[in-house]
mmCIF file of C-alpha atoms in Angstrom:
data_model
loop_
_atom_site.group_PDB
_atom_site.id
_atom_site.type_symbol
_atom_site.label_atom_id
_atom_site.label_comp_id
_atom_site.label_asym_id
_atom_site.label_seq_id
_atom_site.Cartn_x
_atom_site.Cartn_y
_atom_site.Cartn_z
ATOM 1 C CA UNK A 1 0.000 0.000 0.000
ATOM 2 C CA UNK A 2 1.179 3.589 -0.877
ATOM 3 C CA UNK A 3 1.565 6.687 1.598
ATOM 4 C CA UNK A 4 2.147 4.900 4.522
ATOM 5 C CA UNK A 5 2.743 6.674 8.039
ATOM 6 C CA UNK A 6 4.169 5.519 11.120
ATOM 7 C CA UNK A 7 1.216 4.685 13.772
ATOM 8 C CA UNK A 8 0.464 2.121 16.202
ATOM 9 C CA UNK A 9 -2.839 0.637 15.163
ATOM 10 C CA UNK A 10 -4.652 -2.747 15.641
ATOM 11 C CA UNK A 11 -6.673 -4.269 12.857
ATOM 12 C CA UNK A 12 -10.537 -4.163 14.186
ATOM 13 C CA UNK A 13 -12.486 -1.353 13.248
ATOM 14 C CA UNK A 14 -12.467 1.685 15.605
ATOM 15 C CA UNK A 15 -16.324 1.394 17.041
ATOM 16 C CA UNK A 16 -14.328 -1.919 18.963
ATOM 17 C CA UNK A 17 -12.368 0.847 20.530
ATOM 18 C CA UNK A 18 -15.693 2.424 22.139
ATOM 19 C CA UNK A 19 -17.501 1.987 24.883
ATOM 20 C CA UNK A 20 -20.627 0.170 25.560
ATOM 21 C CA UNK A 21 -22.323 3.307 26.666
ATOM 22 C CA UNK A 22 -21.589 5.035 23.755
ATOM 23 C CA UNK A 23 -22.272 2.167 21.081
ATOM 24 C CA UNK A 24 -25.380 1.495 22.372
ATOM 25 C CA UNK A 25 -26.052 5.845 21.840
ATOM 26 C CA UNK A 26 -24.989 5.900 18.535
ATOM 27 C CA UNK A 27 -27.333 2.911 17.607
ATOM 28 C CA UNK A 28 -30.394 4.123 19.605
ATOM 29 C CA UNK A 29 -30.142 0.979 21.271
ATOM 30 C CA UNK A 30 -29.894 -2.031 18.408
ATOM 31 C CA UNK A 31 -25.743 -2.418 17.722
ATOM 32 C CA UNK A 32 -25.367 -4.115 14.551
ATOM 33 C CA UNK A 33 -22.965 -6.409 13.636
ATOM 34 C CA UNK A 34 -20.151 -5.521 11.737
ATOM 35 C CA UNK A 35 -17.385 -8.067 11.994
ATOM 36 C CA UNK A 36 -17.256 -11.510 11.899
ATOM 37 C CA UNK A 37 -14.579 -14.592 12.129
ATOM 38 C CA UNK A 38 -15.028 -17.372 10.138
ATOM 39 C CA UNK A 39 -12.946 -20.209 11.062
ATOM 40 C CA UNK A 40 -13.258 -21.716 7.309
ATOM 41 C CA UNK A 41 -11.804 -25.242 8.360
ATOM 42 C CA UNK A 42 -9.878 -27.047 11.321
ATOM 43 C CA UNK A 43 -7.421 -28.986 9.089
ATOM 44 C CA UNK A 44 -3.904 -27.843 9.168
ATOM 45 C CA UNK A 45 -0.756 -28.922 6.996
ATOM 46 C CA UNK A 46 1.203 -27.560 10.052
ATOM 47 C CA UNK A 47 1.517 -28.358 13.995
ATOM 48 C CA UNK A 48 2.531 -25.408 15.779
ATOM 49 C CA UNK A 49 3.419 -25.721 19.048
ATOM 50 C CA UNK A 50 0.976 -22.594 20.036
ATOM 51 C CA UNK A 51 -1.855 -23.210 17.961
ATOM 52 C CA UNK A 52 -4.538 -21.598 20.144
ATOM 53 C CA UNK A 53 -7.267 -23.946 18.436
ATOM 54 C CA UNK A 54 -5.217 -27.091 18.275
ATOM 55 C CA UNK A 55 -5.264 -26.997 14.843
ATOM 56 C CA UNK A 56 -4.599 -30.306 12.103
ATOM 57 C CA UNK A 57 -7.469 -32.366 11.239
ATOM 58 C CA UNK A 58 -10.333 -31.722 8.846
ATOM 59 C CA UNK A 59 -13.567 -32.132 11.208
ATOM 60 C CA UNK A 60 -16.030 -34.822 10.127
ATOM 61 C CA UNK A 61 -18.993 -32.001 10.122
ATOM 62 C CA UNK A 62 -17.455 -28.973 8.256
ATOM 63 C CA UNK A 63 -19.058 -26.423 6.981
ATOM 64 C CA UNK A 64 -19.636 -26.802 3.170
ATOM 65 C CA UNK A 65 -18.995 -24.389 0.670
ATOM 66 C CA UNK A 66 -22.973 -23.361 0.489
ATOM 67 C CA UNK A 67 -23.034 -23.402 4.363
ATOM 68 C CA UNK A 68 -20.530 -20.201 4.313
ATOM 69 C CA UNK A 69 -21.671 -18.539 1.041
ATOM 70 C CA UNK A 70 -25.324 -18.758 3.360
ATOM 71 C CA UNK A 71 -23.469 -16.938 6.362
ATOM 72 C CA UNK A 72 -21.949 -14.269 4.464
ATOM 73 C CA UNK A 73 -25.667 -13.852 2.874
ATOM 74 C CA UNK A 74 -26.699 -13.081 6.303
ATOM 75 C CA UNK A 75 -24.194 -11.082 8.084
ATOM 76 C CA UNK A 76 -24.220 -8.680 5.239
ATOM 77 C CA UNK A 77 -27.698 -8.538 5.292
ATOM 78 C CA UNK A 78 -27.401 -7.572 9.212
ATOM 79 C CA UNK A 79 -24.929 -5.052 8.649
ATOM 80 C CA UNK A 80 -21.711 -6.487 8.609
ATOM 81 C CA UNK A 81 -18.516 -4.506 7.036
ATOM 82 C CA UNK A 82 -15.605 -6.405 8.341
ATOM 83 C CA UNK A 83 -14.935 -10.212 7.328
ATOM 84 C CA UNK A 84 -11.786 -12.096 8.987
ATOM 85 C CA UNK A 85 -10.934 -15.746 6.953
ATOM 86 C CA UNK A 86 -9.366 -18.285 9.561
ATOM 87 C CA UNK A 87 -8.559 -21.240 10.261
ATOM 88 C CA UNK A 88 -6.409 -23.958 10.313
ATOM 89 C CA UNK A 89 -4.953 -23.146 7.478
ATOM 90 C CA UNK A 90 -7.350 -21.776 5.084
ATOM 91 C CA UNK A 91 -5.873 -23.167 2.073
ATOM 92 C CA UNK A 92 -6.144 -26.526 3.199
ATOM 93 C CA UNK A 93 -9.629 -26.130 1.379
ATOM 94 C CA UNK A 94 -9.824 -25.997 -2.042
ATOM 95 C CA UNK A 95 -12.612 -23.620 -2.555
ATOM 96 C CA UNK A 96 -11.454 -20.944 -0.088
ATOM 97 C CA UNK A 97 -10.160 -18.306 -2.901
ATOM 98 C CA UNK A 98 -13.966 -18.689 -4.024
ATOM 99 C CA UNK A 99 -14.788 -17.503 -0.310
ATOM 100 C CA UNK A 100 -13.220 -14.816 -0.340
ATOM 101 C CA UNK A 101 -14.133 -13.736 -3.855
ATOM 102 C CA UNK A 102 -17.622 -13.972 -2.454
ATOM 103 C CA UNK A 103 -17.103 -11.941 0.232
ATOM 104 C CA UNK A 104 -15.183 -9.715 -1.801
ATOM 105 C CA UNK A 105 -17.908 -9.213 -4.295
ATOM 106 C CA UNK A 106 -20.627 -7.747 -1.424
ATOM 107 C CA UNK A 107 -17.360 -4.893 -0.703
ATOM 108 C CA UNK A 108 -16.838 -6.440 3.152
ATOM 109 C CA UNK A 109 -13.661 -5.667 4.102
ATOM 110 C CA UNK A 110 -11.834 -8.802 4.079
ATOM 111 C CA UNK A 111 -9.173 -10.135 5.804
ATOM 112 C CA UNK A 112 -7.191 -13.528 5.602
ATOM 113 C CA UNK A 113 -5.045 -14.843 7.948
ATOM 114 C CA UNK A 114 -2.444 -17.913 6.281
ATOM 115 C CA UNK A 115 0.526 -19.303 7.359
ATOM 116 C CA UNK A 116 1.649 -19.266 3.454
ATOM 117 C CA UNK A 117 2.992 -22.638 2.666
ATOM 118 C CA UNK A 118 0.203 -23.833 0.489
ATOM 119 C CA UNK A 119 0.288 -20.435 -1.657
ATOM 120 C CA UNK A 120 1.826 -20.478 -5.368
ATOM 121 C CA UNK A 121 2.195 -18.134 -7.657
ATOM 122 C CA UNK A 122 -0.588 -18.651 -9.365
ATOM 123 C CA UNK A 123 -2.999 -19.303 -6.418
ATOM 124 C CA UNK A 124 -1.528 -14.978 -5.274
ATOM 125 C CA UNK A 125 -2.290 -13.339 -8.723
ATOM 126 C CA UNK A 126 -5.745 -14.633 -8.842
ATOM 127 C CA UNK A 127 -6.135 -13.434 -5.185
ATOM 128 C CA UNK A 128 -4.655 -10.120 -5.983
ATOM 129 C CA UNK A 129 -7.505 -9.626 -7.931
ATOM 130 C CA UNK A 130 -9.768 -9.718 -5.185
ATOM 131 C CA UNK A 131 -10.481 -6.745 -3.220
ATOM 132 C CA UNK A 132 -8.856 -7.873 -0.137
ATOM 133 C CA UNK A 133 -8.592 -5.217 2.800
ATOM 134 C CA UNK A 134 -5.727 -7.276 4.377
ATOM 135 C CA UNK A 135 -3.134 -10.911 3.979
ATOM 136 C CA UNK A 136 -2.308 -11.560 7.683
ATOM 137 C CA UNK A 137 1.285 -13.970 7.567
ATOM 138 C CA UNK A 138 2.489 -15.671 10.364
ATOM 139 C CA UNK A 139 6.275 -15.346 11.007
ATOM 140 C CA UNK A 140 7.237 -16.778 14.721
ATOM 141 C CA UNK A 141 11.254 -16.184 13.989
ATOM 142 C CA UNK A 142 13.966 -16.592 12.117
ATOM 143 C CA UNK A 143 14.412 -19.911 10.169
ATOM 144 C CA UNK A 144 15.502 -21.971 12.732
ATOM 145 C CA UNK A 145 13.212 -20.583 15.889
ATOM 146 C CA UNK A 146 10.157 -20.373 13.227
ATOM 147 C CA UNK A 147 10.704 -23.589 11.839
ATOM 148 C CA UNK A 148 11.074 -25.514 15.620
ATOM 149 C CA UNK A 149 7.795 -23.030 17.007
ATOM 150 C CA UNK A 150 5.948 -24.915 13.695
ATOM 151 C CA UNK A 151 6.943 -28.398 14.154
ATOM 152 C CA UNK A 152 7.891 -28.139 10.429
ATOM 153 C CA UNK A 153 11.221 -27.924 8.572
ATOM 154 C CA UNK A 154 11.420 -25.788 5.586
ATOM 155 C CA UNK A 155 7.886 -23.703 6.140
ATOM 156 C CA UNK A 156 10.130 -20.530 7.107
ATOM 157 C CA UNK A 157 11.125 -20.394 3.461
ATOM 158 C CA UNK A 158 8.013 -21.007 1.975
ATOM 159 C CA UNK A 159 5.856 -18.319 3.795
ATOM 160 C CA UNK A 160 8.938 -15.831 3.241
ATOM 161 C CA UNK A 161 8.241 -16.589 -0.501
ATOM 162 C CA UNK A 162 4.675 -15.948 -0.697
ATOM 163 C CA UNK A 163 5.081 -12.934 1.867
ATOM 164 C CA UNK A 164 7.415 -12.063 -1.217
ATOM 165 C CA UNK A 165 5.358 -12.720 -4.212
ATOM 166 C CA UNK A 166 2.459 -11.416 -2.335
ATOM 167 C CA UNK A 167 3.942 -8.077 -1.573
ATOM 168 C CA UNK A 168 5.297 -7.426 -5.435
ATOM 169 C CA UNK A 169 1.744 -8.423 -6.695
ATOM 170 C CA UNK A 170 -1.102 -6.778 -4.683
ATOM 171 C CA UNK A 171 -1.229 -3.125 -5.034
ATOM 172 C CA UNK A 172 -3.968 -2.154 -2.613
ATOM 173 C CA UNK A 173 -3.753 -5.323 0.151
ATOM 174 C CA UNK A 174 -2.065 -4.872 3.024
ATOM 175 C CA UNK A 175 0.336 -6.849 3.853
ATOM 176 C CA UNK A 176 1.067 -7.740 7.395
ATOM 177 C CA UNK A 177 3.204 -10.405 8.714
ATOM 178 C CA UNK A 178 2.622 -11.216 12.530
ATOM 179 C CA UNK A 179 4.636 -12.903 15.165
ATOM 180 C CA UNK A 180 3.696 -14.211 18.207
ATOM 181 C CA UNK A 181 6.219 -13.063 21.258
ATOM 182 C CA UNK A 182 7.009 -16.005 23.327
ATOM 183 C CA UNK A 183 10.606 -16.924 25.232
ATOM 184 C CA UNK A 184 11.340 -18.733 22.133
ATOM 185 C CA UNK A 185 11.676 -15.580 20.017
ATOM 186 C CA UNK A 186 11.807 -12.808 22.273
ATOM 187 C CA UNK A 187 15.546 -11.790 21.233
ATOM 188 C CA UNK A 188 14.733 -12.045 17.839
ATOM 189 C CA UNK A 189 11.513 -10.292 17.483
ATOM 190 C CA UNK A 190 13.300 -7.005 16.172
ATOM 191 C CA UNK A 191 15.088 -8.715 13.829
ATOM 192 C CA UNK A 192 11.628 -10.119 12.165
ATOM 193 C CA UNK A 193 10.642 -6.920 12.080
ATOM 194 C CA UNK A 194 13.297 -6.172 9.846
ATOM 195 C CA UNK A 195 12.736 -9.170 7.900
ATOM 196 C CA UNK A 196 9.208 -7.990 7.381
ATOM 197 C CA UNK A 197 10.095 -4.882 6.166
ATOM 198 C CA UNK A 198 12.861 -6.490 3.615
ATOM 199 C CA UNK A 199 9.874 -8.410 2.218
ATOM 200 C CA UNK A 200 8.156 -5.481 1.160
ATOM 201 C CA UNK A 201 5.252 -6.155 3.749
ATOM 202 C CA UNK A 202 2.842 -3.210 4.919
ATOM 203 C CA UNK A 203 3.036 -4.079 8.255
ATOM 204 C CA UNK A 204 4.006 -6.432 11.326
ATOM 205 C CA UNK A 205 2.275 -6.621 14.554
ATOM 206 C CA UNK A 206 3.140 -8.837 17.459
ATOM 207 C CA UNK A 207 0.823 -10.989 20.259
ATOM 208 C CA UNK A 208 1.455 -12.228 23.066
ATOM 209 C CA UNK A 209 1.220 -15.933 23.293
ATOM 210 C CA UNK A 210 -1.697 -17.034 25.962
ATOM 211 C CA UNK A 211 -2.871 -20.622 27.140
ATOM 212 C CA UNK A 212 -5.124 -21.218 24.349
ATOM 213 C CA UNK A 213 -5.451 -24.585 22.848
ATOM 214 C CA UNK A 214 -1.695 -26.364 22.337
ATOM 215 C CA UNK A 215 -0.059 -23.134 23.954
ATOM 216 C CA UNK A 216 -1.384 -24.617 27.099
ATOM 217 C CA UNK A 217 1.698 -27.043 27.250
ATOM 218 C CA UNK A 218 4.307 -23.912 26.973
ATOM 219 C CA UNK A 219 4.111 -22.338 30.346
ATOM 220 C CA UNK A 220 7.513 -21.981 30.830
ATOM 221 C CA UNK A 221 7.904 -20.162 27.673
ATOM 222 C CA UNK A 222 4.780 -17.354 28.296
ATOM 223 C CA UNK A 223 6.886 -14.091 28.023
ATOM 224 C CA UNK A 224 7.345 -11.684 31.500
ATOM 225 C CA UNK A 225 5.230 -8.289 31.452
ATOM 226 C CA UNK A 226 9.175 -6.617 31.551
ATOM 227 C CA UNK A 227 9.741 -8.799 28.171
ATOM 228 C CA UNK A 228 6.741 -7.032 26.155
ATOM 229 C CA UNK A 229 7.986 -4.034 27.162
ATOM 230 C CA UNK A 230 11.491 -4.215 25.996
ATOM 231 C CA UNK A 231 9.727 -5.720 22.541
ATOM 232 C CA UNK A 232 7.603 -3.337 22.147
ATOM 233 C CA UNK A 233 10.264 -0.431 23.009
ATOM 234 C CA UNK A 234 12.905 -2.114 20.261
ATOM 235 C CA UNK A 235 9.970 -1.838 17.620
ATOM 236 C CA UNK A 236 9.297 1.429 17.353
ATOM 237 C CA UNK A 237 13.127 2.498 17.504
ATOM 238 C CA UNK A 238 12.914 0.247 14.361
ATOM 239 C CA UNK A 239 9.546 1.681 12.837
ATOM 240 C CA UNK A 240 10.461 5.414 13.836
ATOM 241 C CA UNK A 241 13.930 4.749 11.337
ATOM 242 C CA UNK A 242 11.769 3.470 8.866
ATOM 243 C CA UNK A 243 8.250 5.682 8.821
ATOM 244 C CA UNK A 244 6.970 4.714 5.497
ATOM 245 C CA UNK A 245 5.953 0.750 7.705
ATOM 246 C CA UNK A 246 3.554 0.986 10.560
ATOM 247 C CA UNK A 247 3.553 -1.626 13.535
ATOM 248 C CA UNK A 248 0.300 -3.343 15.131
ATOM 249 C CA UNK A 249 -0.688 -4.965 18.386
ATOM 250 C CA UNK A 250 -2.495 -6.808 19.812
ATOM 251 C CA UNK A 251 -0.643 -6.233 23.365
ATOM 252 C CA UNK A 252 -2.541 -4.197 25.486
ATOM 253 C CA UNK A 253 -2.485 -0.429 25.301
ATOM 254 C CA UNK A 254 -0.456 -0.408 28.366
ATOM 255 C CA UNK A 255 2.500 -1.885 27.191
ATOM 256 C CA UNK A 256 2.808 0.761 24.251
ATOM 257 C CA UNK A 257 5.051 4.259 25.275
ATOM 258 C CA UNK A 258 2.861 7.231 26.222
ATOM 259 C CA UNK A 259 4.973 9.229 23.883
ATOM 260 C CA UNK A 260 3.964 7.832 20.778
ATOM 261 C CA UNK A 261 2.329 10.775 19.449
ATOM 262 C CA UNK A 262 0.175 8.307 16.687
ATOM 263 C CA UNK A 263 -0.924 5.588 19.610
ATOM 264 C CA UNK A 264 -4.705 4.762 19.025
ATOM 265 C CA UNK A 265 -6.964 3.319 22.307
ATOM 266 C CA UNK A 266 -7.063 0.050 21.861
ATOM 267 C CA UNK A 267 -9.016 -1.553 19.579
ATOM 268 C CA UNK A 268 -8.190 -5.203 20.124
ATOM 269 C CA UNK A 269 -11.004 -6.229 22.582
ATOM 270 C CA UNK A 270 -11.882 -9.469 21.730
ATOM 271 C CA UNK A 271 -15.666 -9.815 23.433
ATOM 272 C CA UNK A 272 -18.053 -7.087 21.554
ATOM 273 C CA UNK A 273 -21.573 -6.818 20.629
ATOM 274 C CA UNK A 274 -20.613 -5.888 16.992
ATOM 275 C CA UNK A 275 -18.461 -9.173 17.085
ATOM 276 C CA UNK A 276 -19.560 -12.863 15.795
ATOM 277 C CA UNK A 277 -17.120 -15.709 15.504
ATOM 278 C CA UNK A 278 -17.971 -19.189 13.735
ATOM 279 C CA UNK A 279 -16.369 -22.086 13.949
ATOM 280 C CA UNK A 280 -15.728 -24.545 10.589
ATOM 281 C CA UNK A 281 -18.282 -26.466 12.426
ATOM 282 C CA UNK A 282 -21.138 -23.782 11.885
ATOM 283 C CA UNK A 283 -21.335 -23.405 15.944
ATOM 284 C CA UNK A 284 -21.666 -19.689 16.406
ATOM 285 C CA UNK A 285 -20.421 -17.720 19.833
ATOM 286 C CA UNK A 286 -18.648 -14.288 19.804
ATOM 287 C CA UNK A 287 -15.930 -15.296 19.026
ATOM 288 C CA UNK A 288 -14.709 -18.174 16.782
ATOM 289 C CA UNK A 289 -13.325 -20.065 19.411
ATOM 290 C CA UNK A 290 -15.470 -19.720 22.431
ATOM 291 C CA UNK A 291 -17.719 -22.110 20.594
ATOM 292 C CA UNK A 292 -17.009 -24.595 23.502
ATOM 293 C CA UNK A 293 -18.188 -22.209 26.064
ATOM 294 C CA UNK A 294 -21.512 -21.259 27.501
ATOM 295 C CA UNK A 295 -21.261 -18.642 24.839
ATOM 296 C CA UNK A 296 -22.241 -20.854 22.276
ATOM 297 C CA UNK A 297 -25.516 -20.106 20.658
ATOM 298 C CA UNK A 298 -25.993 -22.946 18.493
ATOM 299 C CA UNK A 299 -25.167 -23.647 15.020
ATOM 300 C CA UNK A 300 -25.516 -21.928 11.519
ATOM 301 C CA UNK A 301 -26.882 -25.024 9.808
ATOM 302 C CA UNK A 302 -30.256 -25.260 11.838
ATOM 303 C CA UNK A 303 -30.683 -21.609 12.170
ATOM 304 C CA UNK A 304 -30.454 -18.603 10.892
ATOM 305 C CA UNK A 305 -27.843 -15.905 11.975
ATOM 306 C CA UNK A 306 -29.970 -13.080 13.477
ATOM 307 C CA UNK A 307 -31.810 -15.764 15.454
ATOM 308 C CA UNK A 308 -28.521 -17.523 16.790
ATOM 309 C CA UNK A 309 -26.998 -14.078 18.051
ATOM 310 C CA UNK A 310 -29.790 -11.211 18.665
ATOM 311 C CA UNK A 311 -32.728 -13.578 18.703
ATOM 312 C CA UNK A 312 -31.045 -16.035 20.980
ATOM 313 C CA UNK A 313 -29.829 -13.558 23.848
ATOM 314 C CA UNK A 314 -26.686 -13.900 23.239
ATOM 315 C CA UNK A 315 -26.233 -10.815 22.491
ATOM 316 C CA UNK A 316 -27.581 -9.407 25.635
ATOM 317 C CA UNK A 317 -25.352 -11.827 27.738
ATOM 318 C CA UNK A 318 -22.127 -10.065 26.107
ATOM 319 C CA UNK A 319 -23.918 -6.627 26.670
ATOM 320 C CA UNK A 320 -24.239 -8.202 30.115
ATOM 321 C CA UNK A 321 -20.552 -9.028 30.667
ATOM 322 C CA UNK A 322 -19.141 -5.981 29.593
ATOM 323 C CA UNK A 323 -21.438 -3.939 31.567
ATOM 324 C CA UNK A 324 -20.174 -6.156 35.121
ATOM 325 C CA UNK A 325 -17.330 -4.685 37.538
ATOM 326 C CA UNK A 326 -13.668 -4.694 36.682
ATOM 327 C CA UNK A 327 -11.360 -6.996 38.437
ATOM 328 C CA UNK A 328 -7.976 -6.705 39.690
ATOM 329 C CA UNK A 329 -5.994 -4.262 37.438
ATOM 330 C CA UNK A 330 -8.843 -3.454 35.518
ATOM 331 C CA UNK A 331 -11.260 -1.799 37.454
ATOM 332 C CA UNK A 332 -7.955 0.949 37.895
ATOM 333 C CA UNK A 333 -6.811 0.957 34.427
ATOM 334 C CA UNK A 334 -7.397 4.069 31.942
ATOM 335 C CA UNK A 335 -9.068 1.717 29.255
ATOM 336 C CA UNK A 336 -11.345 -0.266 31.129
ATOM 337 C CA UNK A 337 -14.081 0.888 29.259
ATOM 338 C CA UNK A 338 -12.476 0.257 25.982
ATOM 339 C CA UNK A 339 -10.814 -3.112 26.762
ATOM 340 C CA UNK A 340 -12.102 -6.429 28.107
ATOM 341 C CA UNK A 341 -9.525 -7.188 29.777
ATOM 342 C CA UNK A 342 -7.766 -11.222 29.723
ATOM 343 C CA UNK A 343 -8.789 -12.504 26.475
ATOM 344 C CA UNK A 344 -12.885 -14.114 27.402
ATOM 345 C CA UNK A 345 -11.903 -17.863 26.236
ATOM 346 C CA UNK A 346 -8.813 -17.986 28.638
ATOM 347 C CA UNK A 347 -10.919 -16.253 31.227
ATOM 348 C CA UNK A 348 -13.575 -18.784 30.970
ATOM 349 C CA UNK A 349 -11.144 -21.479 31.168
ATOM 350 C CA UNK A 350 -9.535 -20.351 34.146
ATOM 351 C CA UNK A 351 -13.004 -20.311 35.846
ATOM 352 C CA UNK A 352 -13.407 -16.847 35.964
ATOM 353 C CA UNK A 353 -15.068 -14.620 33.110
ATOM 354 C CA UNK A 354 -14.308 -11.216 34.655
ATOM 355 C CA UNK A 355 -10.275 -11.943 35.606
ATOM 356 C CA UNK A 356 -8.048 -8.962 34.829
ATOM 357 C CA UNK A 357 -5.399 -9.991 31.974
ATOM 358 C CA UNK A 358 -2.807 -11.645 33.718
ATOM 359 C CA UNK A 359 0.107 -10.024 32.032
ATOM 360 C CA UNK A 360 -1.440 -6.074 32.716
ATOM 361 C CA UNK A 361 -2.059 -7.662 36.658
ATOM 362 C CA UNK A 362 1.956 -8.653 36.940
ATOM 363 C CA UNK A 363 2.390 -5.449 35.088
ATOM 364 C CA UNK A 364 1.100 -3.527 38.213
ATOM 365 C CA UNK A 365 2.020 -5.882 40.704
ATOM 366 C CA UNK A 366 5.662 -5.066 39.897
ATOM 367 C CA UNK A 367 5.265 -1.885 39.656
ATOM 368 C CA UNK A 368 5.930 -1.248 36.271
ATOM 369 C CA UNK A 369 2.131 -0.071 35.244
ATOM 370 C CA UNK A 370 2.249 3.653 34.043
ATOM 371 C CA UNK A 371 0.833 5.915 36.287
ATOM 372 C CA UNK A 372 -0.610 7.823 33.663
ATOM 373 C CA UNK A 373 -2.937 4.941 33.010
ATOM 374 C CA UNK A 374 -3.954 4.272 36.250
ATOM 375 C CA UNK A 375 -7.400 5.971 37.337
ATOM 376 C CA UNK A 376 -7.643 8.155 40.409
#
């Protein structure tokens, strides 16, 4: 993309940035939808070690080709602007450019998140004919750390390729490579960075690896709050000496310097009532994988999508959640209102919906929390 500018930004839309109170204003009541995940299929040709959905096989029950077209039908029909294509690995189906193309051809904003080692040539010039808002690649190192976090030898250089061919071929996609900070790669986050840029990507962002899924089994390796800082300090030294790339997050807004002149509230909560996530089984929750929660409001092949998530009250219960008091941290923090906190599927799993993320509660606890985000 063209006319870049330095900024610290997060890929939602900005209305996931404000508050209950004020959503529920600005849509006299009724908040429509206007993103959704679809988790297009379970099967993998990978086996990373932090998978948060335990990704490989190809579920027995997956949605079919018609069963997704039918979802798109509705959301857009409800609404909906902002389309995010998961997985798995998307391209372990063989009709998933076709998906996109759909979704394409209604003008949602569409974004597609690939680790890039089933992409060809071929398979990125016909999607760089789509109108796609956004190719999300996943880059967890250099070779050797990236190769060992993905159980898979070789995979570094294949994504790198496609990030490669993908950058020289779509003029108005951005592309964003994305790396997930864990003790594995911690010391060699900024040098990813500058492998992104090298590749001619748009962007790189960094997460935080949480006990989701496989990533349950790397404890040891979860980084320290004083490790996200230092990461996220070493990026924009980087990004300030090159201002024509911008940097993303999905770290919360704590961690980022107060003296970034271009920092945006965060926009990264991941429990919203303009928010719907499916699963490749058709199960429907808010997001795509709290499907095994209580948040699941049944599934997209028996009903229809305004009756699984405003008809259902599912809906209200998120409205609900949001609207309960702060824990820990949180009820002290600057963004409370704008951020919900420890993502809702670890919460949950913990046995606790409302915990305050553990990262920003460590953050305080050592005394490291900004003061100018802390409410008085």
């Amino acid at each position: 993309m063209s006319d870049k500018s330095f900024s610290i930004e997060n890929e939602n839309l900005r209305i996931h940035g404000t508050s209950l109170d004020d959503m529920l204003q600005i849509f006299d009541g009724e908040i429509p939808l206007q993103k959704a995940q679809i988790e297009c299929t379970l099967g993998c040709n990978l086996n990373c070690l932090h998978c948060s959905v335990s990704a490989g096989q190809v579920r027995k029950d997956e949605l079919s080709f018609g069963d997704i077209l039918r979802f798109i039908d509705e959301f857009y029909a409800e609404g909906g602007l902002y389309i995010v294509i998961s997985g798995g690995e998307p391209f372990s189906r063989s009709d998933t450019i076709d998906i996109i193309e759909y979704a394409t051809d209604y003008g949602l904003s569409t974004v597609l998140l690939t680790n890039g080692t089933l992409l060809n040539e071929e398979m990125i010039e016909r999607l760089s004919q789509l109108k796609i808002y956004e190719m999300q690649f996943s880059v967890d190192g250099l070779r050797e750390t990236h190769d060992r976090f993905r159980n898979t030898a070789g995979c570094f250089d294949k994504t790198l390729k496609s990030i490669r061919i993908a950058s020289e071929k779509f003029k108005n996609t951005r592309i964003l490579v994305k790396s997930t900070v864990s003790k594995f790669n911690v010391h060699e986050i900024k040098d990813v960075a500058r492998l992104a840029i090298d590749t001619g990507a748009d962007m790189y962002a960094i997460q935080s690896l949480m006990p989701c899924g496989r990533a349950w089994q790397l404890s040891e390796h979860y980084p320290s709050p004083g490790e996200i800082l230092e990461v996220v300090r070493s990026l924009i030294g980087l990004f300030e000496e090159n201002p024509r790339y911008s940097i993303g997050t999905q770290v919360k807004p704590v961690f980022l310097p107060v003296e970034v002149p271009s920092f945006f509230p965060y926009l990264g909560s991941c429990l919203s009532p303009t928010l719907v996530g499916m699963d490749s089984r058709g199960d429907i929750a808010p997001c795509s994988v709290m499907t095994d929660t209580f948040l699941r409001a049944g599934n997209i092949k028996r009903k229809g999508l305004r009756e699984l998530w405003r008809n259902s009250g599912l809906c209200d219960k998120v409205m609900e959640i949001l609207k309960r008091e702060k824990k820990g941290i949180c009820k002290k923090c600057y963004f409370k209102d704008t951020c919900s906190g420890v993502c809702k599927k670890l919460a949950i799993d913990m046995g606790d919906i409302d915990l305050p993320s553990p990262l920003c509660q460590q953050l305080y606890d050592s005394g490291l929390f900004p003061e100018k985000y802390l409410l008085t």
